[in-house]
XYZ file of C-alpha atoms in Angstrom:
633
model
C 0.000 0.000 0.000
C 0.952 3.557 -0.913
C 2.205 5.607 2.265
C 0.458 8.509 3.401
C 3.543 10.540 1.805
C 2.481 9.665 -1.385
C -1.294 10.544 -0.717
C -0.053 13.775 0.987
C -0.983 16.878 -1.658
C 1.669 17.905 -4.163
C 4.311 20.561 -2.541
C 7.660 22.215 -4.343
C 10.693 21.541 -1.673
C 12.765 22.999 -4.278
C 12.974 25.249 -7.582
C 13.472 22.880 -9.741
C 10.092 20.892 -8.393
C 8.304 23.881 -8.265
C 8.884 24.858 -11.939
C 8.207 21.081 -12.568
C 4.841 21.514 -10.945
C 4.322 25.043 -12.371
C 4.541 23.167 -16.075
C 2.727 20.871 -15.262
C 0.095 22.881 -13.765
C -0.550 24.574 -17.194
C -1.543 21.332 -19.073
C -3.799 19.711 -16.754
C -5.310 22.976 -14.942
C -5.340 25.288 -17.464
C -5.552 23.493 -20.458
C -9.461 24.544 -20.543
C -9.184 27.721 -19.966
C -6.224 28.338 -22.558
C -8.659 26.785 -25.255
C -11.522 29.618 -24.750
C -9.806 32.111 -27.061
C -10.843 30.032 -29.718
C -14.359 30.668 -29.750
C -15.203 33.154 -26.899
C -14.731 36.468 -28.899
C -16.090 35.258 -31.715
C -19.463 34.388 -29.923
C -19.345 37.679 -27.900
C -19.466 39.562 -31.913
C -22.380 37.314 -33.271
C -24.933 39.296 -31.923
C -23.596 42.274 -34.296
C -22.436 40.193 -36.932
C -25.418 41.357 -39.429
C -25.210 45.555 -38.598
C -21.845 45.832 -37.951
C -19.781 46.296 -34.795
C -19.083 49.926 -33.133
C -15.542 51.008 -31.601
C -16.857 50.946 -28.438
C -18.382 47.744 -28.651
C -15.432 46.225 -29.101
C -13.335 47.752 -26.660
C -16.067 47.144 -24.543
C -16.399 43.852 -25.026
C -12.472 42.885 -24.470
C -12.367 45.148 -21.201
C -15.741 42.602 -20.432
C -13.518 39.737 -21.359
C -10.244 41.114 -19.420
C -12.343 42.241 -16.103
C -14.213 38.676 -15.639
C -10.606 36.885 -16.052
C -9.438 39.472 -13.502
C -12.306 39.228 -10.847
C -13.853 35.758 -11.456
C -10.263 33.550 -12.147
C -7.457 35.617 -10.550
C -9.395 37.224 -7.385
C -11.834 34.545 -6.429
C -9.918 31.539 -7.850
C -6.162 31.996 -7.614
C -5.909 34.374 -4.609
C -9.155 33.095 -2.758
C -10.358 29.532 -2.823
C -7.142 28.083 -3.786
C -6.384 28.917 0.407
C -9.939 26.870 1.030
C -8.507 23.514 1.265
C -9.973 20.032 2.616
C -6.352 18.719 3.877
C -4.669 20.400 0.733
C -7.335 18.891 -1.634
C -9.990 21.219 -3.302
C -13.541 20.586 -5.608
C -16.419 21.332 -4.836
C -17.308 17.761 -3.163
C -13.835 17.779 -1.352
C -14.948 21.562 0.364
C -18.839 20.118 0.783
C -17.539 16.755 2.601
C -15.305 18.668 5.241
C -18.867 21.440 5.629
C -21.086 18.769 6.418
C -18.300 17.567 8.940
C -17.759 21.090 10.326
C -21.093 22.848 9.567
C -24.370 20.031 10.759
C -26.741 22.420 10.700
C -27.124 23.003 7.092
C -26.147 19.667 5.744
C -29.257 19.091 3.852
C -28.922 22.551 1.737
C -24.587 21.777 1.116
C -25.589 18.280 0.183
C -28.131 19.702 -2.434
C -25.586 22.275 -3.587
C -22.679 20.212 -3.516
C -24.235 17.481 -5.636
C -25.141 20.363 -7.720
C -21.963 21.363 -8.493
C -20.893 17.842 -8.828
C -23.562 17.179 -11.771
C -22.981 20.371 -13.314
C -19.369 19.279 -13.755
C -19.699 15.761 -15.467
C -22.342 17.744 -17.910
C -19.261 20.027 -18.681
C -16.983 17.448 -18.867
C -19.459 16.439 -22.359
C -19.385 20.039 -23.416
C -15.368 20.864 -23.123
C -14.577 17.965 -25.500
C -17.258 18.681 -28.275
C -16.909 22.275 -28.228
C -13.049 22.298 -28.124
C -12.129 19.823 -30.352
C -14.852 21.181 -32.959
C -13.617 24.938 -32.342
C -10.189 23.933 -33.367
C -11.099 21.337 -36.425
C -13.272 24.000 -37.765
C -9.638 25.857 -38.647
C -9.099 23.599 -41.228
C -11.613 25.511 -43.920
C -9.714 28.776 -43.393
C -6.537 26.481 -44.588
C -9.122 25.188 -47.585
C -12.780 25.001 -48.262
C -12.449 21.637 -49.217
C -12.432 20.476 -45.270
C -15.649 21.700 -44.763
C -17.632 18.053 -44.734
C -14.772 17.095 -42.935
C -14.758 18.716 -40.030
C -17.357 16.907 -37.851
C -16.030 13.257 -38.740
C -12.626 14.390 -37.881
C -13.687 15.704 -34.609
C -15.302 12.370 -33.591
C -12.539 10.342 -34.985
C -10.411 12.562 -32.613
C -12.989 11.453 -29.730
C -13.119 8.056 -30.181
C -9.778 7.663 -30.221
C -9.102 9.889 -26.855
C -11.740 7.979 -24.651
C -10.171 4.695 -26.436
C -6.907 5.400 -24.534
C -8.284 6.461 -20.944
C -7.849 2.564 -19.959
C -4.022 2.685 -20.717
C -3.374 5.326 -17.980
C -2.627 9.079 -18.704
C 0.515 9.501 -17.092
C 2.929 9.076 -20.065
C 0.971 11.508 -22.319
C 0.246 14.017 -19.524
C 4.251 14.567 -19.134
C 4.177 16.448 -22.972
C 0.835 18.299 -21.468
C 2.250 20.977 -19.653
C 5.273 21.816 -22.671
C 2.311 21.586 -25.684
C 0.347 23.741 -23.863
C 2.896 26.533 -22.526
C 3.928 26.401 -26.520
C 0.359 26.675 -27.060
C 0.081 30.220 -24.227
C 3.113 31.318 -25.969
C 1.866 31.543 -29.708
C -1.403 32.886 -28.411
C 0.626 35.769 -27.031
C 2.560 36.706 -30.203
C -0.916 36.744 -32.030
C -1.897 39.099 -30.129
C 1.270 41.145 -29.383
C 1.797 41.109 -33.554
C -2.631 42.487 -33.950
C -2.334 44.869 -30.403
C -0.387 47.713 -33.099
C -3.245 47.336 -35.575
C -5.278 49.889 -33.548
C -3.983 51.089 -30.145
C -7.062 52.420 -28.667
C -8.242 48.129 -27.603
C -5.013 49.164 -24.432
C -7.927 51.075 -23.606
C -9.892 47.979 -22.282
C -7.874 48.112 -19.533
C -9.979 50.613 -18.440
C -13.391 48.880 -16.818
C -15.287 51.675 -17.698
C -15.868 50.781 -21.066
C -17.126 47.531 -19.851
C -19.712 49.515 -17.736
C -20.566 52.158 -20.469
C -20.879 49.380 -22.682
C -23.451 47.263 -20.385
C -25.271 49.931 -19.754
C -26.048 51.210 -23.626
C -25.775 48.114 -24.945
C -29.194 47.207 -23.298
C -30.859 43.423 -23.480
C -28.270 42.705 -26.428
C -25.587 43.396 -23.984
C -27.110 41.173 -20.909
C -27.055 38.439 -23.668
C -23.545 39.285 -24.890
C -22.320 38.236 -21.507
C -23.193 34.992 -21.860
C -20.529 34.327 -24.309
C -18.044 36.791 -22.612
C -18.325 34.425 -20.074
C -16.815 31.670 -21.882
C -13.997 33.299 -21.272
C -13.793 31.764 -17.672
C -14.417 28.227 -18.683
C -12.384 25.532 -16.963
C -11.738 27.898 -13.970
C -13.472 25.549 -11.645
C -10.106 23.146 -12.554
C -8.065 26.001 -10.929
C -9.763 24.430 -7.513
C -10.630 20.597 -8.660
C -6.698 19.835 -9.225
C -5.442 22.128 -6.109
C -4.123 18.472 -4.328
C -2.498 17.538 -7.878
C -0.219 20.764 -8.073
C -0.265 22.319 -5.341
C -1.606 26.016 -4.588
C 1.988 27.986 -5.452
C 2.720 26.338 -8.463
C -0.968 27.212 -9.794
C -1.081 30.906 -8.729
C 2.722 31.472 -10.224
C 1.307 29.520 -13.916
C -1.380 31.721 -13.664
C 0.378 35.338 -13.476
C 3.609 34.158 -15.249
C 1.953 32.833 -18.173
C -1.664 32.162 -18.400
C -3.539 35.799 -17.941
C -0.504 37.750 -19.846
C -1.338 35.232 -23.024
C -5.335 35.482 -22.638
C -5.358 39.178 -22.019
C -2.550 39.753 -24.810
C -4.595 37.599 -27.228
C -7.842 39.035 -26.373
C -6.483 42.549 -26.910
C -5.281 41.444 -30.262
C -8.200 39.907 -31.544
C -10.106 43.477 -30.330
C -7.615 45.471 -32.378
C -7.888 42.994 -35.231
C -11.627 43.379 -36.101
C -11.378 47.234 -35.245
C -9.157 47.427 -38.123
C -10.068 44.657 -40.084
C -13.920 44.835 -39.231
C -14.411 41.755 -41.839
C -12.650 39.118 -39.244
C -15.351 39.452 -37.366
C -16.285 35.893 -38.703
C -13.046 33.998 -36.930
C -11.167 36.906 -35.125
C -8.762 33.869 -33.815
C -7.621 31.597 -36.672
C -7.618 35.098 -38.869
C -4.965 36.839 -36.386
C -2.282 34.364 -38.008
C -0.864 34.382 -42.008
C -1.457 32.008 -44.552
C 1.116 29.971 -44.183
C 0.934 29.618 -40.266
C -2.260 28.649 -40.504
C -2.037 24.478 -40.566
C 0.630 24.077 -37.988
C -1.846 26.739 -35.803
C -5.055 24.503 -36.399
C -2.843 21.556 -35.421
C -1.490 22.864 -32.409
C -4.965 24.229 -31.305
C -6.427 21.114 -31.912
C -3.665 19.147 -29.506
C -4.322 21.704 -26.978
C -8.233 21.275 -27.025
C -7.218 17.235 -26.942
C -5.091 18.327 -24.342
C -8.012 20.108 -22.122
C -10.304 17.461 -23.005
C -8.312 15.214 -21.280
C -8.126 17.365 -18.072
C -11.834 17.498 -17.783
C -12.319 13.897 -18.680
C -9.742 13.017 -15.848
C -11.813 15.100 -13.239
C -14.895 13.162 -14.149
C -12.905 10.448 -13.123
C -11.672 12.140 -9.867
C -15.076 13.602 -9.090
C -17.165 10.554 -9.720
C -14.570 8.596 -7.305
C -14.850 11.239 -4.618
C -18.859 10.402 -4.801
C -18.724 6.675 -5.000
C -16.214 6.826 -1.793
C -18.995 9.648 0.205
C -21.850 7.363 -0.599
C -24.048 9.474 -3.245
C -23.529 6.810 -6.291
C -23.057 2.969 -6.073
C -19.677 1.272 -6.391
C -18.703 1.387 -10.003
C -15.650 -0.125 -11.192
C -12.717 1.752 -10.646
C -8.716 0.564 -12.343
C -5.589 1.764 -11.052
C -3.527 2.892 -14.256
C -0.420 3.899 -12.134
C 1.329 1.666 -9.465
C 2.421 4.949 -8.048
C 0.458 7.930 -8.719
C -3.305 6.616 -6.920
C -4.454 9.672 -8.935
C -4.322 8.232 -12.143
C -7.210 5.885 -12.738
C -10.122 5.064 -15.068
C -13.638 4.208 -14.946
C -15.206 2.357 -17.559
C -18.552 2.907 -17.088
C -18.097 6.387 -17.055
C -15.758 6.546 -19.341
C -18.355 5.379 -21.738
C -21.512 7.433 -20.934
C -19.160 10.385 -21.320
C -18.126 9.116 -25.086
C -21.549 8.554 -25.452
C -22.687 11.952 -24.422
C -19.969 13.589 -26.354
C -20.589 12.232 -29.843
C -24.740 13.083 -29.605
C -23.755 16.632 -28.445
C -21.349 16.432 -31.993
C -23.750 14.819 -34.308
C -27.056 16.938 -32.987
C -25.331 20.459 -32.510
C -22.621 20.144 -35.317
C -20.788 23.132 -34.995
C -19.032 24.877 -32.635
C -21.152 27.843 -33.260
C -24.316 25.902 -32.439
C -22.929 23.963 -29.632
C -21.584 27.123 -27.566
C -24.837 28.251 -26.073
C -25.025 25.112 -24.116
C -21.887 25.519 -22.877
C -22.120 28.497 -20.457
C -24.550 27.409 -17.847
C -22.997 24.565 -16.598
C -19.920 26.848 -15.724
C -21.730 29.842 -14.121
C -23.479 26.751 -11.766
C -21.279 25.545 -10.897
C -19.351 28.898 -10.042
C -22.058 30.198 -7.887
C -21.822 26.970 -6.062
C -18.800 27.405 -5.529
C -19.410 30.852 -3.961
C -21.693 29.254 -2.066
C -20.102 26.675 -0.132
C -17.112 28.946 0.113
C -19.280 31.228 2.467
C -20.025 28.369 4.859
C -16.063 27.834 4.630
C -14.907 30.793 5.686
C -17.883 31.261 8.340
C -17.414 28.073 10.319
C -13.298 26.861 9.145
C -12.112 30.696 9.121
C -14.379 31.863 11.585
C -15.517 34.627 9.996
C -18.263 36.929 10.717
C -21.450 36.827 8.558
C -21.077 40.724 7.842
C -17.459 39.613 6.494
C -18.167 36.830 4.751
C -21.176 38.495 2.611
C -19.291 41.877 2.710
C -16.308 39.850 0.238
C -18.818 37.340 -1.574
C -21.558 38.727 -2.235
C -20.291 41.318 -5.298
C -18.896 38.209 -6.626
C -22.214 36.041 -5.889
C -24.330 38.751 -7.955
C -21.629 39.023 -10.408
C -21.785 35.056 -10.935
C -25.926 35.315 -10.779
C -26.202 37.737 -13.589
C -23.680 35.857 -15.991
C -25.819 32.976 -14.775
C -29.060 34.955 -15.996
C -27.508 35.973 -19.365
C -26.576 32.154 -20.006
C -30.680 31.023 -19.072
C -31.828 33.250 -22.006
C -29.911 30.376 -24.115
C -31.515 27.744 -22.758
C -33.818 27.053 -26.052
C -30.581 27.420 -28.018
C -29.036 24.539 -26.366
C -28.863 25.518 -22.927
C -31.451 22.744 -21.625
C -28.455 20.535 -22.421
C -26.796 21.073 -18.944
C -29.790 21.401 -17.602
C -30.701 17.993 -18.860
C -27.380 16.277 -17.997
C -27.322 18.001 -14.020
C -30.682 16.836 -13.583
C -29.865 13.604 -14.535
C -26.963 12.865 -12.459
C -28.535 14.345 -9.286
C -31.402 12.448 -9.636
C -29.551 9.366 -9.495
C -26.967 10.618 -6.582
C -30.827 11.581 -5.258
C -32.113 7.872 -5.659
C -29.011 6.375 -4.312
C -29.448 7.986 -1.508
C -32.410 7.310 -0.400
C -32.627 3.896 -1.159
C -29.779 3.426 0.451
C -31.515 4.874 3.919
C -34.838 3.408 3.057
C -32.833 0.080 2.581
C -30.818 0.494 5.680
C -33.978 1.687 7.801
C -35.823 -2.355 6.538
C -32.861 -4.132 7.749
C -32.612 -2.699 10.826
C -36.085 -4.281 11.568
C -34.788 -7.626 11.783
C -31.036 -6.636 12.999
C -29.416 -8.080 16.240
C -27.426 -6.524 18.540
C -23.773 -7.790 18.008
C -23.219 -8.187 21.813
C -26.604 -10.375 22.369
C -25.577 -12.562 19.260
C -22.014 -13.593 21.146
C -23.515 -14.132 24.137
C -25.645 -16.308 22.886
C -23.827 -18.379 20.549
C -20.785 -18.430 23.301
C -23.497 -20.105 25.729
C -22.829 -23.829 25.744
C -25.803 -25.824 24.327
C -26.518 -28.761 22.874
C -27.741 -26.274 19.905
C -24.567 -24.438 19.536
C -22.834 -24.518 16.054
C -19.812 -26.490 15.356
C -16.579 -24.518 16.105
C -14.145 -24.834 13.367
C -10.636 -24.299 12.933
C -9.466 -20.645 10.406
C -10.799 -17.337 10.792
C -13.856 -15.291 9.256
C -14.449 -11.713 8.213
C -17.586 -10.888 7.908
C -18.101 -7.115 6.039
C -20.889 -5.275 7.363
C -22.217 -1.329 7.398
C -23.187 -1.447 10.703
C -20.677 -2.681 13.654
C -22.694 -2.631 16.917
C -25.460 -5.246 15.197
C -24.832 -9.071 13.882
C -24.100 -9.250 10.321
C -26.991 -10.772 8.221
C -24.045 -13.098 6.614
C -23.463 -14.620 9.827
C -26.297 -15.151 10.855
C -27.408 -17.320 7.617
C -23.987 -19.109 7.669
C -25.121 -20.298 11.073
C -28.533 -21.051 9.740
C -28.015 -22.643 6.884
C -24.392 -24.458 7.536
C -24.687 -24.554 11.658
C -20.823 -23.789 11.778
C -18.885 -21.033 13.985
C -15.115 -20.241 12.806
C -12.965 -20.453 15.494
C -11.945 -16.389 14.862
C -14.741 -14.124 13.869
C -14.248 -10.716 12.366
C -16.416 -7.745 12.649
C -15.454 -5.568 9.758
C -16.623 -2.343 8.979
C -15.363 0.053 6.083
C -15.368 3.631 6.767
C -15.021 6.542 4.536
C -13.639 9.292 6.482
C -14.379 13.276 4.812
C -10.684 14.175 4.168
C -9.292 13.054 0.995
C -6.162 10.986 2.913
C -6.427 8.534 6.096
C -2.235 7.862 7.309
C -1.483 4.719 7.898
C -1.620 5.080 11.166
C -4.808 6.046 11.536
C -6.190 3.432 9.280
C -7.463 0.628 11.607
C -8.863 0.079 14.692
C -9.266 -3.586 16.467
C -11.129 -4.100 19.061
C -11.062 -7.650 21.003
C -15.297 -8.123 21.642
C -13.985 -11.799 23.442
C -12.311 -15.190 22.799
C -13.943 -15.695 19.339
C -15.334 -12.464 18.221
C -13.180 -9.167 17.373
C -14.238 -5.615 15.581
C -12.354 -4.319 12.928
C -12.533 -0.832 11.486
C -10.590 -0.078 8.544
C -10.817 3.635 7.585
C -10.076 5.461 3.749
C -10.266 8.831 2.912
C -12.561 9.797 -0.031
C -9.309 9.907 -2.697
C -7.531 6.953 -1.178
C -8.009 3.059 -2.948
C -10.231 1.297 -0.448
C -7.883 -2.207 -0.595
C -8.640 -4.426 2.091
C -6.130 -7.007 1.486
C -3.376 -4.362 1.831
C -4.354 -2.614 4.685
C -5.079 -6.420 6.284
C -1.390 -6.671 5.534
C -0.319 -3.644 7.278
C -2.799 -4.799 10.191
C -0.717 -8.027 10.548
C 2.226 -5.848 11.061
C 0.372 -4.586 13.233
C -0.646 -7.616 15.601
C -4.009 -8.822 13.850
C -2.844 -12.919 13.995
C -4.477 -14.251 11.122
C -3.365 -16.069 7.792
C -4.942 -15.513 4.339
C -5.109 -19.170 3.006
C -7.361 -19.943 6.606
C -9.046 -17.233 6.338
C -12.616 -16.558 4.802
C -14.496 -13.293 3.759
C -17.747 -13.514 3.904
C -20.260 -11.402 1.854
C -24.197 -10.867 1.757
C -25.890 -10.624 -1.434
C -29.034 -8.989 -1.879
C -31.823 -9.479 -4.491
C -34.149 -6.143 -4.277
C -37.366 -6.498 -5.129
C -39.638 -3.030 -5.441
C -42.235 -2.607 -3.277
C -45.110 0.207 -4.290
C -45.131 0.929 -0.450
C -41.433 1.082 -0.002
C -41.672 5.235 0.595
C -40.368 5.763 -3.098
C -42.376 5.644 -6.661
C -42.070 2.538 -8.699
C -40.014 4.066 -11.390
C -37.394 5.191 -8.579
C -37.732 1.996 -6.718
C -36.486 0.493 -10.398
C -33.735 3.241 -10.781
C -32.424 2.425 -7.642
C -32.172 -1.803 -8.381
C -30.802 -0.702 -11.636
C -28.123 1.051 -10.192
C -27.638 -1.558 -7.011
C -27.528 -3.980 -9.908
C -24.991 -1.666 -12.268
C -22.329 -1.753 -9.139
C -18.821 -3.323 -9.431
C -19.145 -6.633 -6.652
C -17.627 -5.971 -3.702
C -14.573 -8.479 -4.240
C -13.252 -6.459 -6.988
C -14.246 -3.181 -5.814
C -12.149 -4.030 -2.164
C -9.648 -5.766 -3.711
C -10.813 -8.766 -1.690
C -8.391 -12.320 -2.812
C -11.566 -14.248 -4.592
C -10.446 -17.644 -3.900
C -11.108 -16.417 -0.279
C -14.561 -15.043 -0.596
C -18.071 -17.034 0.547
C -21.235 -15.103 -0.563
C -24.361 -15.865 0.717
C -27.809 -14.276 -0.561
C -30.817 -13.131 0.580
C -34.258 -11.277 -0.752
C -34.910 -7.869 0.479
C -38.074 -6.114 -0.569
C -37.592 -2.048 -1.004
C-alpha cells in the first residue's frame, strides 16, 4: 500500500520541483481555460455580426472579457479559494464533505448544492470535448474550403480515439501536457502582441469603464452578450478541482507568469484585429495568423483542445470517485492505471456514458457555433456553487463573521448570478443541455441515496445486537454450532449489530469459525487517512473481534493491503485460513417502499450496475463465501 507521503498533496521543496509543478500545472489545470480564445470572442461579436460592430463595442467587449478573467479567475480563484482547502485537496465535493463535517446544521442545503456542483461538472466534462475539439477542427476551412464536410467526422474520430486510450493510464501523455500547452500560451501571445499595433485604442480595455458604459447602452443585447463573454472563464473551476495535484503555489505562479498575460494579450489582439479589419469578425482567432501559419496553428490548437479534453475527462474520473467513496452513487468499477500515482485511474462505465454523451452533443449540434450556447450554464453553476459553499467555509473553518463573509462574496455572488441569468436566455438554443445532464446525475446521486436509507432503515427491523448474538452463541448448548478451525471476516455497514451473513452461515451451515471478524469500512471526509490512523481492532472476546478499517474519499479502499499492514500490526491471522464472507441482496420493489415505482427500479438498476464488492475491495476471490438473501424495497 501507498504511504500517506504519497497521498499527501503535491508541494515544491525545491525550484526545480516547483517549476516542474508550475509546467505541469498549465496542461492539466489550465488546459481549458487556454482553449476559450478560440471561440469566446467570436461568440461575444455574433450578436452584431449582421449591422456591424461599433468602436466601443469592441473595446467594450475585451475590457468585459479582461475584467471577468481578472475578478472571477485571478481574485476569487487563484488568490481566494485556492487557500480553502480540505487537507490540501480542493472541488467542490472535497470543500462540501469537510462542511457537512464542520457545519451540521445546514447539511441538507450543502448536500443539495454540492451534488449540484458535482452534476454540473460531469455535464461540462461532455461540453469541453465537443466544443473544443470542434472549435479547433473548424480551422481547417480557413486552410481550404475543401475540409468543410470534414470537419465533424474528424472531430469524432479525434474522440473516439481519446476515450479509447483512458484505460491505458494518462501519465505518459500528460508529461508532454504541460510543454504543448505553454507552446500553445506562448503563440497565443505573439498573435496578439503582432494584432495589439493594428489599432492602439483596444489598451484602452484596460480601463473597466468601457465595460460599464458598454453594459449599460448596450441594453438586453448586452445582458445576452455576456453569456458568451463568459466563456472566457471556462475551466476555472479546474483552478480548484486539481489544487491536491499541483499544489496552490505552483498554480497561482502559472497563472500570473503565463496564463492571464497570453489570454489578455490575445484578447487585446483579436479586439484590435476586427477594429481594423472589421471583416474578421467571422473567426477573429484563426484570422490573427498568415497564410502559411495557418495548418501548424489549427494543429497545435487542436492538440491543446485534446489536451483540455483530457483534463476534464480526468476530473470526471476524480469527481465521480470522490462520490462513489462519500456514498451518493453505487460502487462502479474503478482501475488503477499507475502503481504509483493513486491519482491516475479510469472508470469504464463512465468513461463510456461520457463518449456517449460527447458524440450526440457532436452529431445533434454540429458546430461549434451551435454547440456554444449550451456551454455556459454549466460553468456559471457551478461557479455560484462554488461561492456558495465557500461562504459556509470561511464562516465556520475561518471563523468569519457573517457581515465579512457576505461583505467579500456577495459582489462576486451577484456578479456570478447575472452571468448565470444571461446564459438562461440560451436555454432554447441549447442551454437545456446542462440542464438535462445536471438533472440527470442528481437524480440518481438523489435515488441512491435514499434507497440506500430506506434500505438500511428495513434491515434494521430484523437486525441483532452484536453483543446479544455472542452471548448467545458463546453459551454452551446442545444447539450451539460447530466450532471450526481458520478465521472469518464478515463485512458489514453497521458494527454494533450481527451481520446478516453470519447469521445465515449459522442457519443454513450450523458452523462457527474459530476467529470471527467484525469488519466495517469507513469513509472518512478528508481526501487521505495515514497509515496510522487506518485501523482500529477491538477484542469483543475469545472468538469475536471488531475491525474498522478507515479510507479517505481519494484513497483506494484495498482491504487485502491494509489487512497486511494490520498483521504488522498484531491482527494474527493467515490468508489461506481465512474466509471473507459477503451478503448478497436481491431487491425487489415494493409500491409501499416510501419511493415511486419508477425510482424503486432506478435504484435496483443502479444496485444492480455496481462493481461486486470483491473487486471493488480488492478482496483475494479464492477467499470469498457469498451468501444471498431477498430484500423487498
Amino acid at each position: 500500500m501507498t504511504t500517506s507521503l504519497d497521498h499527501a498533496p503535491a508541494q515544491a521543496n525545491n525550484l526545480r520541483q516547483f517549476l516542474v509543478l508550475t509546467l505541469g500545472s498549465l496542461g492539466v489545470v489550465y488546459g481549458d481555460i487556454g482553449t476559450s480564445p478560440l471561440y469566446a470572442f467570436r461568440e461575444a461579436l455574433r450578436p452584431f455580426s449582421e449591422g456591424g460592430v461599433a468602436r466601443e463595442e469592441v473595446v467594450g467587449l475585451i475590457s468585459l472579457m479582461i475584467w471577468t478573467l481578472t475578478m472571477i479567475v485571478t481574485c476569487k480563484y487563484v488568490l481566494f479559494l485556492l487557500r480553502a482547502d480540505n487537507d490540501g485537496e480542493g472541488g467542490t465535493l472535497s470543500l462540501l464533505a469537510l462542511l457537512m463535517k464542520r457545519a451540521p446544521r445546514y447539511t441538507t442545503a450543502m448536500f443539495v448544492a454540492g451534488i449540484l456542483g458535482a452534476a454540473l461538472f460531469i455535464g461540462d466534462a461532455m461540453i469541453t470535448p465537443a466544443l473544443s475539439v470542434l472549435s479547433a477542427v473548424e480551422g481547417l476551412k480557413l486552410v481550404t474550403p475543401a475540409f468543410h464536410d470534414y470537419v465533424l467526422p474528424i472531430s469524432a474520430a479525434i474522440m473516439v480515439l481519446l476515450f479509447a486510450v483512458q484505460s491505458r493510464g494518462t501519465g505518459a501523455v500528460s508529461s508532454f501536457f504541460g510543454p504543448i500547452t505553454l507552446i500553445w500560451f506562448l503563440v497565443m501571445g505573439a498573435a496578439g502582441v503582432a494584432h495589439i499595433g493594428d489599432d492602439l485604442a483596444i489598451l484602452s480595455a484596460f480601463n473597466p469603464v468601457h465595460a460599464v458604459t458598454f453594459l449599460w447602452n448596450a441594453g438586453l443585447i448586452g445582458f445576452i452578450v455576456l453569456g458568451a463573454v463568459f466563456l472566457t472563464v471556462t475551466g476555472a473551476e479546474a483552478l480548484y478541482a486539481d489544487l491536491g495535484h499541483f499544489g496552490r503555489q505552483p498554480i497561482q505562479a502559472a497563472w500570473f507568469a503565463v496564463v492571464f498575460p497570453a489570454l489578455a494579450l490575445n484578447y487585446l489582439g483579436q479586439g484590435a484585429m476586427v477594429l481594423s479589419h472589421p471583416e474578421a469578425i467571422s473567426d477573429p482567432f484563426f484570422l490573427m495568423f498568415p497564410t502559411w501559419a495557418l495548418l501548424p496553428v489549427v494543429i497545435l490548437a487542436t492538440a491543446a483542445t485534446i489536451i483540455a479534453s483530457q483534463s476534464v475527462i480526468t476530473g470526471a474520473f476524480s469527481l465521480v470517485r470522490q462520490a462513489i467513496h462519500l456514498g451518493f452513487l453505487p460502487r462502479f468499477e474503478i482501475c488503477y492505471t499507475s502503481e504509483t500515482q493513486t491519482g491516475q485511474i479510469y472508470l469504464p462505465l463512465v468513461n463510456t456514458f461520457l463518449l456517449v454523451g460527447v458524440l450526440v452533443l457532436m452529431f445533434v449540434f454540429g458546430s461549434s457555433e451551435s454547440l456554444a450556447p449550451a456551454y455556459g450554464i454549466s460553468i456559471t453553476g457551478a461557479m455560484l456553487i462554488d461561492t456558495i459553499l465557500a461562504f459556509a467555509f470561511v464562516r465556520y473553518l475561518w471563523s468569519w463573521s457573517t457581515l465579512a463573509a457576505t461583505a467579500f462574496l456577495l459582489p462576486l455572488f451577484l456578479l456570478e448570478l447575472i452571468f448565470l441569468g444571461a446564459n438562461l436566455f440560451k436555454v432554447h438554443h441549447g442551454g437545456y443541455v446542462p440542464i438535462l445532464f445536471a438533472g440527470s446525475v442528481m437524480m440518481l446521486m438523489w435515488t441512491w441515496r435514499k434507497g440506500v436509507r430506506l434500505l438500511r432503515e428495513k434491515t434494521a427491523r430484523h437486525e441483532i445486537p452484536l453483543d446479544q448474538f455472542i452471548a448467545a452463541v458463546e453459551r454452551k448448548s446442545e444447539h450451539a454450532p460447530v466450532v471450526v478451525p481458520g478465521t472469518a471476516i464478515f463485512l458489514t455497514a453497521t458494527p454494533d449489530t450481527t451481520p446478516a451473513v453470519l447469521l445465515h452461515n449459522i442457519k443454513h451451515n450450523h458452523v462457527l469459525h474459530e476467529h470471527n471478524v467484525i469488519l466495517t469500512i469507513k469513509t472518512a471526509r478528508v481526501p487521505y487517512v495515514p497509515e496510522k490512523d487506518r485501523y482500529t481492532l477491538t477484542k469483543l472476546s475469545d472468538r469475536f473481534s471488531r475491525l474498522e478499517l478507515r479510507f479517505g474519499f481519494m484513497d483506494d479502499q484495498n482491504v487485502s493491503q491494509a489487512l497486511a499492514q494490520c498483521r504488522k500490526g498484531g491482527f494474527k491471522f493467515e490468508i489461506m485460513t481465512t474466509s471473507f464472507y459477503l451478503g448478497r441482496r436481491k431487491l425487489v420493489a415494493d409500491p409501499q417502499s416510501g419511493m415511486p415505482r419508477w425510482q424503486d427500479r432506478l435504484f435496483i438498476a443502479m444496485a444492480d450496475s455496481a462493481i461486486d464488492p470483491t473487486d471493488y475491495f480488492h478482496l483475494p476471490a479464492n477467499r470469498v463465501v457469498e451468501l444471498g438473501e431477498q430484500v423487498i424495497i
